[in-house]
mmCIF file of C-alpha atoms in Angstrom:
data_model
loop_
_atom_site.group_PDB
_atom_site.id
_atom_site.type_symbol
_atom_site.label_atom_id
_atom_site.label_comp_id
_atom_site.label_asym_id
_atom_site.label_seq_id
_atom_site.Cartn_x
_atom_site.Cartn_y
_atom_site.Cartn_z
ATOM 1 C CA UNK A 742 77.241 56.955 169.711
ATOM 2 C CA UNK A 743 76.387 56.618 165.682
ATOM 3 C CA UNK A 744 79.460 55.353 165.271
ATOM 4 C CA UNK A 745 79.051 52.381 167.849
ATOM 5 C CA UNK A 746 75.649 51.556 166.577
ATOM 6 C CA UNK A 747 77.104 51.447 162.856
ATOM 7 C CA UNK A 748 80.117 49.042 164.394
ATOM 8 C CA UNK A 749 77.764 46.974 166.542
ATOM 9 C CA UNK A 750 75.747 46.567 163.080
ATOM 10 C CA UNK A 751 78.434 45.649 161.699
ATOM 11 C CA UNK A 752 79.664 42.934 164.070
ATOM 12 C CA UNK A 753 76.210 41.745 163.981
ATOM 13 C CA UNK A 754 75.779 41.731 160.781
ATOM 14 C CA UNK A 755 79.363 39.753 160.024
ATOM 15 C CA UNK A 756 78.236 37.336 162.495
ATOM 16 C CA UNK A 757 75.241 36.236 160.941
ATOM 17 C CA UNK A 758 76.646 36.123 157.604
ATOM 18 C CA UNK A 759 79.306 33.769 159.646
ATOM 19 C CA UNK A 760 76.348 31.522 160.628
ATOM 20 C CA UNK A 761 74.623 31.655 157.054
ATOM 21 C CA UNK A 762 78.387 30.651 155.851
ATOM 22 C CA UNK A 763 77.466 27.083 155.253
ATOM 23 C CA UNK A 764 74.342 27.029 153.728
ATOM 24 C CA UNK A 765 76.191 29.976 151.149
ATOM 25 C CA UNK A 766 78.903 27.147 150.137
ATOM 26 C CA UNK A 767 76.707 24.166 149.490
ATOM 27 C CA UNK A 768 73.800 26.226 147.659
ATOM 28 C CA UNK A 769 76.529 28.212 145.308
ATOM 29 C CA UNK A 770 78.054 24.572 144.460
ATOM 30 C CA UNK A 771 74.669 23.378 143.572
ATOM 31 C CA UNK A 772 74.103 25.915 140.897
ATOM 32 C CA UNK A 773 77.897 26.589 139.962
ATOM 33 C CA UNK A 774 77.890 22.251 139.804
ATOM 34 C CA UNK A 775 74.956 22.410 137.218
ATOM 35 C CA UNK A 776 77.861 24.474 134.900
ATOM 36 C CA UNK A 777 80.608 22.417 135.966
ATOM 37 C CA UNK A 778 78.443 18.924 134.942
ATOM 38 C CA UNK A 779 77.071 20.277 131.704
ATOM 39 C CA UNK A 780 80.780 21.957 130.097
ATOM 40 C CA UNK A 781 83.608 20.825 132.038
ATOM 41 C CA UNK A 782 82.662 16.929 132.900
ATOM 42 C CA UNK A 783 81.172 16.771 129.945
ATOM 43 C CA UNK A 784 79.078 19.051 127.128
ATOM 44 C CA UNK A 785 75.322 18.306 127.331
ATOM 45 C CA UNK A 786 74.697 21.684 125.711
ATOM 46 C CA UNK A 787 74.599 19.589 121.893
ATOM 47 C CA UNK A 788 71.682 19.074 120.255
ATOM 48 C CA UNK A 789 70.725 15.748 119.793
ATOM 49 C CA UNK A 790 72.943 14.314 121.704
ATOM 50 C CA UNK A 791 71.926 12.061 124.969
ATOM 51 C CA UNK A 792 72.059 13.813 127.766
ATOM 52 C CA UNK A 793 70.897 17.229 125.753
ATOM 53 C CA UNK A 794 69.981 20.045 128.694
ATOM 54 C CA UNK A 795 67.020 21.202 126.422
ATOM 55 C CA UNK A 796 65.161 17.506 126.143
ATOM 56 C CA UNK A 797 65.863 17.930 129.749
ATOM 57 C CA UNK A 798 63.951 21.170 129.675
ATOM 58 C CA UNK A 799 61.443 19.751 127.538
ATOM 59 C CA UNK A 800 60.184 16.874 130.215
ATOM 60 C CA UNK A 801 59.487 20.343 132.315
ATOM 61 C CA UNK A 802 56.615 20.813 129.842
ATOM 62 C CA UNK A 803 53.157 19.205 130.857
ATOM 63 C CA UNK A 804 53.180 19.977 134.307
ATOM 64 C CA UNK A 805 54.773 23.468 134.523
ATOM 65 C CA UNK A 806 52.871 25.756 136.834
ATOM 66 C CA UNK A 807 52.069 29.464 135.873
ATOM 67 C CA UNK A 808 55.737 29.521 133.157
ATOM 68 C CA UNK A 809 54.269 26.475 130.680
ATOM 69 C CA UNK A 810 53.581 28.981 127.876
ATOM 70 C CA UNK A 811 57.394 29.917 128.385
ATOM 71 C CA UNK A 812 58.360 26.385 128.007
ATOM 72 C CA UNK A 813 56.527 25.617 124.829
ATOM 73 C CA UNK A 814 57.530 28.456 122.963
ATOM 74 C CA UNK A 815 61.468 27.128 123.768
ATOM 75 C CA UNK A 816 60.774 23.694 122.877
ATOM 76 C CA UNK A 817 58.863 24.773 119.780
ATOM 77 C CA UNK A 818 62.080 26.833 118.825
ATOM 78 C CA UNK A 819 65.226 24.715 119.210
ATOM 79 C CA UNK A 820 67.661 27.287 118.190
ATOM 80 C CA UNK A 821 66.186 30.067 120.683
ATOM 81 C CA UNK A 822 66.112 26.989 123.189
ATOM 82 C CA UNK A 823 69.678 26.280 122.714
ATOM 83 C CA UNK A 824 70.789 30.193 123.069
ATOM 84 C CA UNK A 825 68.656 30.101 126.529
ATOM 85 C CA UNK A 826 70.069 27.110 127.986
ATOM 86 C CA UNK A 827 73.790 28.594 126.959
ATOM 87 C CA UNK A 828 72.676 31.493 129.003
ATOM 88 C CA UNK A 829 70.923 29.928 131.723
ATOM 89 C CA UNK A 830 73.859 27.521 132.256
ATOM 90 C CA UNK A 831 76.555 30.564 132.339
ATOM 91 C CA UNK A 832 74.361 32.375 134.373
ATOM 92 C CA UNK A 833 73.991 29.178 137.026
ATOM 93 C CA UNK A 834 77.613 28.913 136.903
ATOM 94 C CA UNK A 835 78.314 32.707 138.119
ATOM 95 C CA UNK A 836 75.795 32.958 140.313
ATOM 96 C CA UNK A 837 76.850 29.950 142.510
ATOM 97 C CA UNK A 838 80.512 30.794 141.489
ATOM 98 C CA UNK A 839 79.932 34.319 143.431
ATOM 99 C CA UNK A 840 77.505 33.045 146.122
ATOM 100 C CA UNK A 841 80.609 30.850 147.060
ATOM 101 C CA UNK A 842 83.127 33.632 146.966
ATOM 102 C CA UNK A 843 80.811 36.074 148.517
ATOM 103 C CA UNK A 844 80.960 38.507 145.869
ATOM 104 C CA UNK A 845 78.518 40.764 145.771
ATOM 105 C CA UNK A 846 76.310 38.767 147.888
ATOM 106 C CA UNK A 847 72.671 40.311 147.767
ATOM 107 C CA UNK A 848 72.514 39.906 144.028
ATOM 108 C CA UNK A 849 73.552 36.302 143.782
ATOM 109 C CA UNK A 850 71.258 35.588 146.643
ATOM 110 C CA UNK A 851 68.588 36.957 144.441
ATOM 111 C CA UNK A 852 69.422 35.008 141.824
ATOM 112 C CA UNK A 853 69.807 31.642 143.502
ATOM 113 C CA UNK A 854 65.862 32.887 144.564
ATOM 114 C CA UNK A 855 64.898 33.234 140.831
ATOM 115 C CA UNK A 856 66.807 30.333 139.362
ATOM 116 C CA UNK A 857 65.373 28.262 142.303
ATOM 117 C CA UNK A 858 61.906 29.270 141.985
ATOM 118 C CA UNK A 859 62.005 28.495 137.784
ATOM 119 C CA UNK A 860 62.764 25.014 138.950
ATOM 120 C CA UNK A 861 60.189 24.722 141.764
ATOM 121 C CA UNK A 862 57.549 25.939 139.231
ATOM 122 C CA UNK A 863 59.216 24.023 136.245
ATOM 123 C CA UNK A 864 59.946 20.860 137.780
ATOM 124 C CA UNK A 865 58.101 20.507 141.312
ATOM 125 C CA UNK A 866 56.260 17.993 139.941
ATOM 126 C CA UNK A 867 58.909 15.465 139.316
ATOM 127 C CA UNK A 868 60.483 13.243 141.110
ATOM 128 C CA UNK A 869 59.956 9.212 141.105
ATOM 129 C CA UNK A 870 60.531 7.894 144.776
ATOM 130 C CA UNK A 871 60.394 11.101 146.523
ATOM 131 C CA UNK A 872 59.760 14.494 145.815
ATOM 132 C CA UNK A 873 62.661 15.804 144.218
ATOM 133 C CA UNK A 874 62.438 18.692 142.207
ATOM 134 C CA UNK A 875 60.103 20.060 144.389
ATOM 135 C CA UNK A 876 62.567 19.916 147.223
ATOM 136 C CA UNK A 877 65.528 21.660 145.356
ATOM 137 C CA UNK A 878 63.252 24.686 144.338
ATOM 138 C CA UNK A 879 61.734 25.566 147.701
ATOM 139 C CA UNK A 880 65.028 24.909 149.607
ATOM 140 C CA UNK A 881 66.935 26.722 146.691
ATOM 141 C CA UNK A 882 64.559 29.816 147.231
ATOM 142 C CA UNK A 883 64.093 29.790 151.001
ATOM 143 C CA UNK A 884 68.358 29.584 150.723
ATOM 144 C CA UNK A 885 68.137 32.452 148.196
ATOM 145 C CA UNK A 886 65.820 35.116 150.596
ATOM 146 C CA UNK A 887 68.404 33.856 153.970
ATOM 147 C CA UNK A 888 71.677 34.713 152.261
ATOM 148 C CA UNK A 889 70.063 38.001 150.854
ATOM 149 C CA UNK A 890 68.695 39.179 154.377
ATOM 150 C CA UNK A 891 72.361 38.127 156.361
ATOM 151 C CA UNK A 892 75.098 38.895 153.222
ATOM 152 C CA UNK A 893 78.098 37.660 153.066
ATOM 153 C CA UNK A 894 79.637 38.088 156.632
ATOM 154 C CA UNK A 895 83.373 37.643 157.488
ATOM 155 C CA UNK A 896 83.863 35.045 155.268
ATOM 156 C CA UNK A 897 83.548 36.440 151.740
ATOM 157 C CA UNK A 898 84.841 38.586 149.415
ATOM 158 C CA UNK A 899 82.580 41.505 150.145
ATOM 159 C CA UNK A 900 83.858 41.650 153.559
ATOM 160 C CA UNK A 901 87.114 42.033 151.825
ATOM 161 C CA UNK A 902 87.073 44.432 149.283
ATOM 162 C CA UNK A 903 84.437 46.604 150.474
ATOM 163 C CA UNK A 904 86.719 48.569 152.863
ATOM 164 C CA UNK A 905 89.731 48.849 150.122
ATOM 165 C CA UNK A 906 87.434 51.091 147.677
ATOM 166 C CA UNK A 907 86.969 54.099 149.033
ATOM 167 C CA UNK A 908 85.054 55.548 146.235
ATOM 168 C CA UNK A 909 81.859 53.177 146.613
ATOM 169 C CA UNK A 910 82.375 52.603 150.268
ATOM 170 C CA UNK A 911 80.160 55.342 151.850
ATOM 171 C CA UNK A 912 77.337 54.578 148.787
ATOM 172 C CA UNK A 913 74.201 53.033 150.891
ATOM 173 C CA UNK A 914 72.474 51.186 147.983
ATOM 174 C CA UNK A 915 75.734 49.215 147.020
ATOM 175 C CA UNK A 916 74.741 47.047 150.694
ATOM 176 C CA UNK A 917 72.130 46.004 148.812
ATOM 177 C CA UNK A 918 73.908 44.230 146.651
ATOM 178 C CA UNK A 919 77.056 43.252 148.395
ATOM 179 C CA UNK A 920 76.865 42.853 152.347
ATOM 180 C CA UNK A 921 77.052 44.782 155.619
ATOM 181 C CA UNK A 922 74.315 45.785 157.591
ATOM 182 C CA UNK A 923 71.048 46.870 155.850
ATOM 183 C CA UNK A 924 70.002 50.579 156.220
ATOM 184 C CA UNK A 925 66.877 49.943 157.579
ATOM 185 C CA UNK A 926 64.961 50.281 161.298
ATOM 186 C CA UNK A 927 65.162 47.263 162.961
ATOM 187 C CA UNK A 928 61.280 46.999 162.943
ATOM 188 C CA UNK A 929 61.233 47.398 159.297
ATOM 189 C CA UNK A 930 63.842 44.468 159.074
ATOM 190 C CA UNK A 931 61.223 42.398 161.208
ATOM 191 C CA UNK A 932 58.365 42.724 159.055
ATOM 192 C CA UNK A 933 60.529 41.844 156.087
ATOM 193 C CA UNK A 934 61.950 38.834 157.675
ATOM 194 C CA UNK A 935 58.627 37.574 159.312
ATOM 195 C CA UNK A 936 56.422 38.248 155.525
ATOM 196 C CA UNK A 937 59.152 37.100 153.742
ATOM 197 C CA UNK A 938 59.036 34.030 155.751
ATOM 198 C CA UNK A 939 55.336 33.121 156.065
ATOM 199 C CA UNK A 940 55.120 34.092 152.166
ATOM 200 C CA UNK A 941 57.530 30.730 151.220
ATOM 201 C CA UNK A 942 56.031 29.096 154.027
ATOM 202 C CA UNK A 943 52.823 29.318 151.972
ATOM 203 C CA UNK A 944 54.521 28.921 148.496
ATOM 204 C CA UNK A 945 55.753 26.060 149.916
ATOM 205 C CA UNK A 946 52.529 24.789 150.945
ATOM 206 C CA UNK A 947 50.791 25.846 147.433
ATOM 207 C CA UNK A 948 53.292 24.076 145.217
ATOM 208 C CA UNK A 949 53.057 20.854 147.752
ATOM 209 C CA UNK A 950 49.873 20.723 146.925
ATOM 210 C CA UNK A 951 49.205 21.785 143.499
ATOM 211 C CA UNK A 952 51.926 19.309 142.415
ATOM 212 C CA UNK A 953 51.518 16.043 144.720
ATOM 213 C CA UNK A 954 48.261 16.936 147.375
ATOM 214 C CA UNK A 955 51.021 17.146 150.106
ATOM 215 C CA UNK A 956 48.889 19.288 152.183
ATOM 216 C CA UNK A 957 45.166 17.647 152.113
ATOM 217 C CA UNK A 958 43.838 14.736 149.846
ATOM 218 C CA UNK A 959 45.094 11.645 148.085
ATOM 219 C CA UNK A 960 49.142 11.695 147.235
ATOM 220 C CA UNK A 961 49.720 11.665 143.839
ATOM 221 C CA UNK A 962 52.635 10.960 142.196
ATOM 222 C CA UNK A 963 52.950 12.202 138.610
ATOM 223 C CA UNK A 964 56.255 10.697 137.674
ATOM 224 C CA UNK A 965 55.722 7.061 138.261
ATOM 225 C CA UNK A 966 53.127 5.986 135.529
ATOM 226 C CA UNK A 967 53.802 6.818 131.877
ATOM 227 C CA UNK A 968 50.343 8.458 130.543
ATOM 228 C CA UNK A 969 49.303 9.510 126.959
ATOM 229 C CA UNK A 970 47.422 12.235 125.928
ATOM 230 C CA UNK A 971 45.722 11.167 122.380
ATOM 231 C CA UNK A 972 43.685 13.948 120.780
ATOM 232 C CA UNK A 973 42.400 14.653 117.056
ATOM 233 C CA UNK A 974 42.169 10.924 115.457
ATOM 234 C CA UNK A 975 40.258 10.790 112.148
ATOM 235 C CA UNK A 976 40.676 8.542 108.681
ATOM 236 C CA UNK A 977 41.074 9.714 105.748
ATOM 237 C CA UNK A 978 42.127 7.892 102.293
ATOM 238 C CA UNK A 979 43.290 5.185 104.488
ATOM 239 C CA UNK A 980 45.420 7.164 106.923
ATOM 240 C CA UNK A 981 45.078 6.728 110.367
ATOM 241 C CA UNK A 982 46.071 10.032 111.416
ATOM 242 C CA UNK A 983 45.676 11.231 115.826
ATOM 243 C CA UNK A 984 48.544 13.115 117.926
ATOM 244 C CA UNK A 985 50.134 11.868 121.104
ATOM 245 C CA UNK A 986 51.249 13.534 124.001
ATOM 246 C CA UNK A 987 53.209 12.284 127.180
ATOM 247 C CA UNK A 988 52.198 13.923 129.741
ATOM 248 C CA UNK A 989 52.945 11.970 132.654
ATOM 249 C CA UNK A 990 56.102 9.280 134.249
ATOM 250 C CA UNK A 991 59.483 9.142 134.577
ATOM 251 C CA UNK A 992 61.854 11.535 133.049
ATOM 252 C CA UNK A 993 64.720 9.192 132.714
ATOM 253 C CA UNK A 994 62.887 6.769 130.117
ATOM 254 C CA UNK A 995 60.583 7.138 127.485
ATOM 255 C CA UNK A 996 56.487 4.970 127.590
ATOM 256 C CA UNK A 997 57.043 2.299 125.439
ATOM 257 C CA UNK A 998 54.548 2.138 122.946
ATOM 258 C CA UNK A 999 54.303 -1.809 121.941
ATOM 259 C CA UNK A 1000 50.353 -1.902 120.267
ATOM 260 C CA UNK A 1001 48.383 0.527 118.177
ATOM 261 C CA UNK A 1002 44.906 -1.202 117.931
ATOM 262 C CA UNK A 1003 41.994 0.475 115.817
ATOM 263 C CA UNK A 1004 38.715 -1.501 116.744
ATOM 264 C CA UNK A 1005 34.761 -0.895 114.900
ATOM 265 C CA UNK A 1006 32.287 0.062 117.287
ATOM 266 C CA UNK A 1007 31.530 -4.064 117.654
ATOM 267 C CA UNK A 1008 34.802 -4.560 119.065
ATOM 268 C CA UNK A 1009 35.925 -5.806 115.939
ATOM 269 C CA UNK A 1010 39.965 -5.323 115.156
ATOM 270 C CA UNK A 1011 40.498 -3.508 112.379
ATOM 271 C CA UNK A 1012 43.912 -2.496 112.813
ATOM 272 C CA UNK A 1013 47.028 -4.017 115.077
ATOM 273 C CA UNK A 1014 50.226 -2.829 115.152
ATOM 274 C CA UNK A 1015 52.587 -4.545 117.222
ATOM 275 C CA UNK A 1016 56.061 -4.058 118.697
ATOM 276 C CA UNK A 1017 57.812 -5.369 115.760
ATOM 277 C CA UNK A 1018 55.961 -3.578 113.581
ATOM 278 C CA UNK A 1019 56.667 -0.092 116.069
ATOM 279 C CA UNK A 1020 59.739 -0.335 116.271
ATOM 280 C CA UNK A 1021 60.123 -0.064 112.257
ATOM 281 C CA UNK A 1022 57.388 3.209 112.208
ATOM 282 C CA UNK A 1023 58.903 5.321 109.521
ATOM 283 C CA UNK A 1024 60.436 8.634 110.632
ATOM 284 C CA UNK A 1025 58.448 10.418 107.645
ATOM 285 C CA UNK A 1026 55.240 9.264 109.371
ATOM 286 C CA UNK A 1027 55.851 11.143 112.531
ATOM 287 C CA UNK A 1028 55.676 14.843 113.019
ATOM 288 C CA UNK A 1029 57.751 15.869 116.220
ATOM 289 C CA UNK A 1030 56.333 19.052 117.433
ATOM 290 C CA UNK A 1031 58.988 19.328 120.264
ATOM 291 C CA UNK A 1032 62.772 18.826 121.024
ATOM 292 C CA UNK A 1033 61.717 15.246 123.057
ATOM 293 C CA UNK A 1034 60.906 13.432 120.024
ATOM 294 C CA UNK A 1035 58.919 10.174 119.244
ATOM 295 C CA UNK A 1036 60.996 7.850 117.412
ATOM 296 C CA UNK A 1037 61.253 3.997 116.747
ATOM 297 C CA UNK A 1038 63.116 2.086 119.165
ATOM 298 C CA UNK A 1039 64.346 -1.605 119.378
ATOM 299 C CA UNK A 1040 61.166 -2.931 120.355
ATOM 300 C CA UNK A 1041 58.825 -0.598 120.518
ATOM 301 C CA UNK A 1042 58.025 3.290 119.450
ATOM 302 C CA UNK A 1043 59.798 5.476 122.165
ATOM 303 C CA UNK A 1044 57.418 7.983 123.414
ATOM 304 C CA UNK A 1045 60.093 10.604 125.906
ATOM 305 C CA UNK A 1046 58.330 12.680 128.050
ATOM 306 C CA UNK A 1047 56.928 15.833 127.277
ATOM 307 C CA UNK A 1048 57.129 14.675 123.863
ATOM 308 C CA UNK A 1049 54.314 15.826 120.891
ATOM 309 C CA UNK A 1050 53.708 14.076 117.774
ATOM 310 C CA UNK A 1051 51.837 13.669 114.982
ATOM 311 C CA UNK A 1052 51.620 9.736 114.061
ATOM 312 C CA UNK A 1053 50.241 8.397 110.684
ATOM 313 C CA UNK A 1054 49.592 5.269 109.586
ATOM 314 C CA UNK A 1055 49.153 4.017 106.113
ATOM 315 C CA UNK A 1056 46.951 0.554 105.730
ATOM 316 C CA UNK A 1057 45.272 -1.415 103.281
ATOM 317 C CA UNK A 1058 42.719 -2.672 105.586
ATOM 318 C CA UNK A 1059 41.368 1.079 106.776
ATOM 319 C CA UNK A 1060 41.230 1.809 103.005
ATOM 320 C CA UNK A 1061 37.582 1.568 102.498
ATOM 321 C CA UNK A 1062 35.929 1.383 106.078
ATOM 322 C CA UNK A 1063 32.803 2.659 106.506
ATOM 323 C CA UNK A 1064 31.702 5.480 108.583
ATOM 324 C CA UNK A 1065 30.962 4.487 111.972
ATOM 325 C CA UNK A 1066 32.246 5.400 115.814
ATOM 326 C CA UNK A 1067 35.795 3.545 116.148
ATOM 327 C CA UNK A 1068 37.822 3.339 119.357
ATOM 328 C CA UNK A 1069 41.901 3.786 119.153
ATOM 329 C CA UNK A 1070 43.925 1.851 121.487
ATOM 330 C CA UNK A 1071 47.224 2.294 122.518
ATOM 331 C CA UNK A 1072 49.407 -0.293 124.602
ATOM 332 C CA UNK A 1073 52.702 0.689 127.042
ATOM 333 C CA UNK A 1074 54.817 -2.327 127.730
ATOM 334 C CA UNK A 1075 53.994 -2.137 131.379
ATOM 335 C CA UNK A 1076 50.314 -3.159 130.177
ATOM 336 C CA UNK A 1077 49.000 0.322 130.426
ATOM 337 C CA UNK A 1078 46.504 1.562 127.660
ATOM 338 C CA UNK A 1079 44.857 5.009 126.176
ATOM 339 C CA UNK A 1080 41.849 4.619 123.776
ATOM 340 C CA UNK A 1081 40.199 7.585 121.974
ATOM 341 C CA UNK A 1082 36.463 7.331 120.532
ATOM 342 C CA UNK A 1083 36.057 9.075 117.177
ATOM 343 C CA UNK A 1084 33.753 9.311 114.659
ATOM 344 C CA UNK A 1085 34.975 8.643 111.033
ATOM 345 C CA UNK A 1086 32.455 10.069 108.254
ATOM 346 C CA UNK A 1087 32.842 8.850 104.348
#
């Protein structure tokens, strides 16, 4: 009678692995793809290089949820950035590589889980026309719990080997990570199932909202419109010195900046930088804090997002101004502008 349980288990088990098969082929090639783009089509693991995986990682930055103190300390560190997307890469490439193959199953179903839920709480908030990386990460890690709870099935390696090696074979925690039928009650299996379930369910719901107000409120869309962040202006021995931050738009192209303005507390220019005049900002005035850097462009100063920068400016006409409240103004090509208030003292 324990023996036709264990088969029926079995046969059940197999089956639903069988029905899980597709979902186990297209997730693994999403991950193992993300290896085969970056070495084999071509290498986006040099630095500065277009196309770089960490300035990738970088536009992760303002938005992260709950891992942005992670993310900073990479981007602040290029050579321990580079090392962790070499790692994260091989490990994306295995992971989907084995997923495919079903090779031990369980454990690449956990990590398709964490690698998806990195880029749901990385990235959920990007995504210009539709919600993108949000998508990928909850599907990735409600893929990622499935494939764990059903295994491999018929079609997979597992199912394979397992019965060739005798020695591991009668081991119960190797299931675990492999596939076959979990030793657990069938209630138990229920209550694992159903919490696992409503507990992505209400990730799902949390990250919707947190990142775009999918669930109640106004839609937002935080990838559209380039914003700036400008914080600590000040003068001093006529220096215009403040930081920007993009915090906000499209990952694919950088704001750019086409006006610096610095007006008196009249309204009175003071100041004006233009395109022309951007697009020639020495690279000694700018202190990059991050691996998305601020640099001149054609026509304009490029401003990537989730880049950091110090900016200063060097001008006869702040020289000698007085002390006073001043506004700072800067202008995106699409007609956007930031302005700071600060107070400059003598």
């Amino acid at each position: 009678m324990i023996n036709q349980n264990k088969q029926e288990m079995s046969y059940t088990y197999s089956m639903i692995g069988l029905f899980t098969l597709s979902l186990r082929l297209v997730v693994g090639w999403t991950y193992f793809s993300a290896f085969w783009r970056r070495l084999i089509l071509e290498n986006k693991l040099i630095p500065d290089m277009p196309g770089y995986i960490g300035e990738k990682f970088n536009h992760f930055l303002p938005n992260a949820l709950g891992i942005k103190p992670m993310i900073e300390y990479l981007v602040t560190n290029p050579d321990v950035l580079w090392w962790a997307m070499v790692i994260f890469t091989i490990i994306e490439g295995i992971v989907g590589l084995f997923i495919m193959l079903g090779l031990f199953t369980r454990l690449m179903s956990i990590g398709v889980f964490s690698l998806a839920t990195g880029i749901l709480l990385g990235s959920g908030w990007l995504g210009t026309t539709c919600l993108d990386e949000w998508q990928i990460g909850i599907l990735g890690a409600v893929a990622g719990f499935t494939v764990f709870l059903s295994g491999g099935g018929k079609y997979s390696l597992d199912y394979l080997l397992l019965p060739k090696m005798h020695w591991l074979r009668n081991q119960p925690w190797l299931v675990w990570l492999t596939s076959g039928a979990l030793p657990l009650r069938t209630g138990t299996i229920n209550k694992i199932a159903g919490i696992g379930a409503f507990a992505l369910l209400f990730l799902s719901l949390a990250t919707n909202q947190v990142f775009h107000n999918g669930v109640w409120g106004k839609l937002h869309n935080k990838s559209v419109k380039p914003k700036i962040e400008i914080s600590d202006p000040s003068i001093d021995h006529g220096k215009l010195s403040f930081t920007v931050y993009r915090v906000e738009g499209a990952d694919v192209y950088g704001s750019f900046l086409i006006g610096i303005t610095l007006k008196d507390k009249e309204g009175n220019v003071v100041l004006d930088k233009d395109a022309e005049a951007l697009s020639k900002f020495p690279a000694s005035d700018i202190q990059n804090k991050y691996i998305a850097k601020v640099a001149p462009g054609k026509h304009s100063l490029v401003i990537p997002l989730g880049s950091k920068a110090g900016l200063t400016i060097s001008d006869r006409s702040i020289a000698n101004l007085p002390k006073g409240t001043y506004t700072l103004l800067l202008t995106d090509i699409s007609g956007i502008t930031w302005k700071e208030e600060f107070t400059h003292e003598e």
